[in-house]
Short mmCIF file of C-alpha atoms in Angstrom, two decimals:
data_model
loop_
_atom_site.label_atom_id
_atom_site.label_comp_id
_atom_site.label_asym_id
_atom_site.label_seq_id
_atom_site.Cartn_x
_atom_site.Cartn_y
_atom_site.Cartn_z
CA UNK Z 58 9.07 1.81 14.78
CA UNK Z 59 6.44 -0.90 13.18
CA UNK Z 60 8.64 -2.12 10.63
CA UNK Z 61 10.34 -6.05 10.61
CA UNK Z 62 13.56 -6.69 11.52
CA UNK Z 63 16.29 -6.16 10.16
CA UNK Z 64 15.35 -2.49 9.51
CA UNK Z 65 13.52 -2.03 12.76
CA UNK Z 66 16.98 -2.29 14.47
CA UNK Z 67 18.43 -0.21 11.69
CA UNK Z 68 15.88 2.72 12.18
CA UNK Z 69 16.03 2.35 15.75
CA UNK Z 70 20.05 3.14 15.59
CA UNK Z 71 19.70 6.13 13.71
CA UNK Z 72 17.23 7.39 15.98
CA UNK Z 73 19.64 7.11 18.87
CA UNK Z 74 22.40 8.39 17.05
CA UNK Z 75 19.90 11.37 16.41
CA UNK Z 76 20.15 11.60 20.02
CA UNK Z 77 16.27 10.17 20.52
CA UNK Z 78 14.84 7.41 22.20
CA UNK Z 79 13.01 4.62 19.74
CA UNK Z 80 10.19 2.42 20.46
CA UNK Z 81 10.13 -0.75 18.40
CA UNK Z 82 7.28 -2.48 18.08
CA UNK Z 83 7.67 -4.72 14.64
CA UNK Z 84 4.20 -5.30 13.48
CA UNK Z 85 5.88 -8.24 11.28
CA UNK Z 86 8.07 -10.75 10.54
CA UNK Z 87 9.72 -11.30 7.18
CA UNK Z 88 9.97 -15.11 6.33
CA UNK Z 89 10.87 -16.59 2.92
CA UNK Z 90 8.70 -18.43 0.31
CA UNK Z 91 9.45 -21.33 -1.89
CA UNK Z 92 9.65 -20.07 -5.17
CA UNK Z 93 11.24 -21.09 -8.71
CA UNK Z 94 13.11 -18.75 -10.76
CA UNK Z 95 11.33 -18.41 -14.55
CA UNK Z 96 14.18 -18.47 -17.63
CA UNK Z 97 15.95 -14.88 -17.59
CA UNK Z 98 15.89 -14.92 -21.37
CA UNK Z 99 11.80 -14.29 -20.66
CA UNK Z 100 12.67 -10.84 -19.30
CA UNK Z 101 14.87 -7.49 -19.82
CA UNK Z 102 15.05 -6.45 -16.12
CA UNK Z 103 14.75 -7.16 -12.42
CA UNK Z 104 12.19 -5.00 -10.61
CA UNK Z 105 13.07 -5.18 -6.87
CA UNK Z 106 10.64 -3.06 -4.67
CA UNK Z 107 12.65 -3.87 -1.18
CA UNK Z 108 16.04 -5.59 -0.16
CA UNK Z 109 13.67 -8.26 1.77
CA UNK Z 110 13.86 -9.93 -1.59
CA UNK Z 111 17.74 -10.07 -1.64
CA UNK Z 112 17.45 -11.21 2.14
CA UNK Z 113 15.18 -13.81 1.33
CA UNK Z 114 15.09 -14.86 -2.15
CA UNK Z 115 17.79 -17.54 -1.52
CA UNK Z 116 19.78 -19.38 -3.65
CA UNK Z 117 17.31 -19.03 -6.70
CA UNK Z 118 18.05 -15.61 -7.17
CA UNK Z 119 21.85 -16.42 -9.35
CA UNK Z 120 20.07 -17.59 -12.28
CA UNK Z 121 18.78 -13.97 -12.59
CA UNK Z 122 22.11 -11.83 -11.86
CA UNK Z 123 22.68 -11.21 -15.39
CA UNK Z 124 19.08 -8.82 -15.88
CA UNK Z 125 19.72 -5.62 -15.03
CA UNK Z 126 17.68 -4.44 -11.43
CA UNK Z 127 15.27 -1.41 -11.47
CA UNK Z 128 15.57 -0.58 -8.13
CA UNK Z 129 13.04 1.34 -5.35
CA UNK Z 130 14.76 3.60 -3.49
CA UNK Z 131 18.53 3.78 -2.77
CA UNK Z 132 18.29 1.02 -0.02
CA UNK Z 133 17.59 -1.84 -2.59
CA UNK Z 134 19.82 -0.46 -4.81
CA UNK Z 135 22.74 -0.68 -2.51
CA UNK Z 136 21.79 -3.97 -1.15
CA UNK Z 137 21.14 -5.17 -5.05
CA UNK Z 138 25.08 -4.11 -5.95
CA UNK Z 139 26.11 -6.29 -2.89
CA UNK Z 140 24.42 -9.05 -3.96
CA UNK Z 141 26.53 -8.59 -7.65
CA UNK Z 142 23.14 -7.50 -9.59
CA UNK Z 143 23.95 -4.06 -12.03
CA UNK Z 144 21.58 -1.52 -11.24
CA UNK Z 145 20.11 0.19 -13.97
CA UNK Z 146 17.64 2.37 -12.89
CA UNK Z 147 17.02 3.37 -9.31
CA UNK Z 148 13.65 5.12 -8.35
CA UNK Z 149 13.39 7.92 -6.13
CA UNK Z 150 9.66 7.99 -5.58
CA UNK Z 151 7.56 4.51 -5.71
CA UNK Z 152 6.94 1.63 -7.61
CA UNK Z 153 4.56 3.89 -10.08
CA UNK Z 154 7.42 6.20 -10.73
CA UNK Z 155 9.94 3.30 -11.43
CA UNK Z 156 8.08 2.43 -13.99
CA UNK Z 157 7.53 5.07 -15.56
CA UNK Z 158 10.76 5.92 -15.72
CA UNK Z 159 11.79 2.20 -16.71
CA UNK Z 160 9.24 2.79 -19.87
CA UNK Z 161 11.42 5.87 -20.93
CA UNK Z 162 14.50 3.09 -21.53
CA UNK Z 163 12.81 0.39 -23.32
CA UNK Z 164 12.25 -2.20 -21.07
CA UNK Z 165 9.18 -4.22 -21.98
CA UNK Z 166 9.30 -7.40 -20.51
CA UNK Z 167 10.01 -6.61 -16.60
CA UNK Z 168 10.04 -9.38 -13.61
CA UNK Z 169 9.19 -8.07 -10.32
CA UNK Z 170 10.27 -10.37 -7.44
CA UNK Z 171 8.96 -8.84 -3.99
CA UNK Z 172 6.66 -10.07 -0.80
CA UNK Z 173 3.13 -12.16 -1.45
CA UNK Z 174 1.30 -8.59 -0.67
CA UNK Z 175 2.15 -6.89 -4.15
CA UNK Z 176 3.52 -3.86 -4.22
CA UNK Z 177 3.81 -2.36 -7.46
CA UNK Z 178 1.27 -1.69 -9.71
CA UNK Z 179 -0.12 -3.28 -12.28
CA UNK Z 180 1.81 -2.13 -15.74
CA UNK Z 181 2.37 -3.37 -19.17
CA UNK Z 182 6.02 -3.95 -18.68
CA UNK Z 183 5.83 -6.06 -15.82
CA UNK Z 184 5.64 -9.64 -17.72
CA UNK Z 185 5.59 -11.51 -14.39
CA UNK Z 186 5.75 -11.44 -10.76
CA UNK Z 187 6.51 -13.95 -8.15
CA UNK Z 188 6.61 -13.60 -4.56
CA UNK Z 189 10.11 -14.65 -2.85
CA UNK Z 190 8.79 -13.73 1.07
CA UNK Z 191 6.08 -13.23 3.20
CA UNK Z 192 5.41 -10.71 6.00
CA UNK Z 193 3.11 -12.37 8.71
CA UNK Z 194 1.53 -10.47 11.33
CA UNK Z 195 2.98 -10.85 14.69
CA UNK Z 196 0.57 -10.81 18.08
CA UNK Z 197 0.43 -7.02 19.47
CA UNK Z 198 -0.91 -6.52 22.97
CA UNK Z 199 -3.26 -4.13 24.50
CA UNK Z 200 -0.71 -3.38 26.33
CA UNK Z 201 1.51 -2.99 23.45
CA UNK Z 202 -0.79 -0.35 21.39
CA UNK Z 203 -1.28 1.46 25.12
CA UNK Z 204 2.36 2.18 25.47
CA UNK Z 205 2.21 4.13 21.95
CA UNK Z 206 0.27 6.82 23.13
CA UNK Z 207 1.84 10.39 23.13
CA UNK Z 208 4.29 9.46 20.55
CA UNK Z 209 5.66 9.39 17.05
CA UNK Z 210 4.72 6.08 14.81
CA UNK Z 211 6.86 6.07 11.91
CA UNK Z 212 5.16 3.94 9.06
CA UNK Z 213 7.17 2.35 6.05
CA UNK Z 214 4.44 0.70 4.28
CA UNK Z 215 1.06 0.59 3.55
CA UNK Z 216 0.12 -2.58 5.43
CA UNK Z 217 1.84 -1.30 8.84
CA UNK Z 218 -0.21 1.75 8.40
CA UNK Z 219 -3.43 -0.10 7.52
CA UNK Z 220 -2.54 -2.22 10.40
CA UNK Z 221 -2.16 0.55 12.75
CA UNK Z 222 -5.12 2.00 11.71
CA UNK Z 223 -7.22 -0.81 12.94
CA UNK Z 224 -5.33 -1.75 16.44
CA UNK Z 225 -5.60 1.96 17.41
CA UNK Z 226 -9.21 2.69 17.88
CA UNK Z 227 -8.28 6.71 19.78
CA UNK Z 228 -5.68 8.23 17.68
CA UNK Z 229 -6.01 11.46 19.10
CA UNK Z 230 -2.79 10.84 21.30
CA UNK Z 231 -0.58 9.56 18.49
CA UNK Z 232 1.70 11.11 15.67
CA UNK Z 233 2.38 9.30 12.24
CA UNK Z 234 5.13 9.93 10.00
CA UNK Z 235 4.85 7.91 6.91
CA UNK Z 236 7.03 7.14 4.39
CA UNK Z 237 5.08 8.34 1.14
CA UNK Z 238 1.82 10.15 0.53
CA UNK Z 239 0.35 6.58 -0.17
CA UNK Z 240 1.54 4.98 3.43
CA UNK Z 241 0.07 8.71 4.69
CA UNK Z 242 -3.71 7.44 3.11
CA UNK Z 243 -3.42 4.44 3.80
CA UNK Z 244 -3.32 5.13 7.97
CA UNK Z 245 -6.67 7.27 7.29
CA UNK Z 246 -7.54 9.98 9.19
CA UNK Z 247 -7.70 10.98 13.05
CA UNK Z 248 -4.36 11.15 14.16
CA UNK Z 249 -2.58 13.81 16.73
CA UNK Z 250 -0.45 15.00 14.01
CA UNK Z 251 0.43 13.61 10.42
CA UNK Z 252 3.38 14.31 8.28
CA UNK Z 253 4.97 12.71 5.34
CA UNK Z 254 8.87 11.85 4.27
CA UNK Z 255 10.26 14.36 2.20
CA UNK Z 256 11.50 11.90 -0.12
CA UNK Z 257 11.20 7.82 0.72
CA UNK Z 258 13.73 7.27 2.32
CA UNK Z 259 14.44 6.05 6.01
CA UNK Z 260 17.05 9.48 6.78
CA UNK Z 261 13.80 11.49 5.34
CA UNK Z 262 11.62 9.92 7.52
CA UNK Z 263 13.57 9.78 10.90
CA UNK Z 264 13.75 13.80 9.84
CA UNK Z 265 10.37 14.39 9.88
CA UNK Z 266 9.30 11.90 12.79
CA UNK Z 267 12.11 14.39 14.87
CA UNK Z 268 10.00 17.65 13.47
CA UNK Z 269 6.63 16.10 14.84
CA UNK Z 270 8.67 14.58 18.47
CA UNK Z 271 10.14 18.61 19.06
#
């Protein structure tokens, strides 16, 4: 797995319990950023894209518990009803569809708080958007990249799969399972094999990294 900790170790455990063996190799490391929370009366809703931002958005984040959270995928939802946010609306696609569906209840004046590298698009509802974290590259080896041949690379995000893309010259030995048909582009072409997560989810896309191992 490619993806920072803590969900490298996360993917990695359902893997085993999957009875597999998992590789990690974090491309990344998730770090905060200093940020200052704008006045909640400004917005209708919270747009969170990953639970990095819950994980790293510190202290700041209280002053915006009372806007309901539009939520990517089930992870951030669960990790945003920890935290003591309401979840309003949780996508089941990508940032696109969240959106979309956010339009169909009203909400005009969305903040997005999510990594420096923005991931969502750009929309009329999204009033602002402020990065709370940063995910730096961390040194790979030759060595590293070597040891990846003749196996599955399962990609959660464009950047890992972008990033992949250019440390792995011969692909013809590798398998990628991404996470959406966007990650999928976003490694290019080339590879052994190349599948994509039936939905985006992590369980989705251990399932068809195990389709592509067998």
């Amino acid at each position: 797995m490619l993806r920072p900790e803590p969900g490298n170790a996360a993917t990695a455990a359902r893997i085993a319990s999957a009875g597999h063996d998992a590789l990690r190799l974090p491309f990344f490391a998730v770090a905060p950023l200093d940020w200052t929370p704008p006045d909640p009366a400004a917005h209708d809703a919270l747009i969170l894209t990953s639970a990095n931002t819950l994980r790293h958005g510190g202290t700041a984040l209280s002053t915006l518990r009372a806007l309901p959270v539009l939520a990517v995928g089930q992870a951030t939802a669960a990790a945003a009803r920890t935290a003591g946010y309401q979840v309003l609306l949780t996508g089941t696609a990508d940032a696109a569809q969240l959106l979309a569906l956010a339009e169909t209840h009203g909400i005009t004046r969305a903040l997005h708080l999510g990594g420096r590298e923005r991931s969502i698009p750009e929309s009329d509802i999204v009033a602002a958007a402020i990065a709370v974290y940063a995910s730096e590259p961390l040194p790979i080896t030759a060595g590293q990249i070597a040891a990846l041949d003749d196996t599955v690379a399962l990609l959660h995000s464009v950047r890992a799969a972008r990033r992949l893309s250019e440390l792995m010259p011969c692909r013809a030995h590798l398998r990628i399972a991404a996470l959406s048909p966007a990650v999928r582009d976003a490694a290019g072409t080339g590879w052994a094999a190349a599948v994509t997560a039936a939905t985006p989810q992590d369980a989705a896309l251990i399932a068809a990294a195990i389709t592509l191992a067998d």
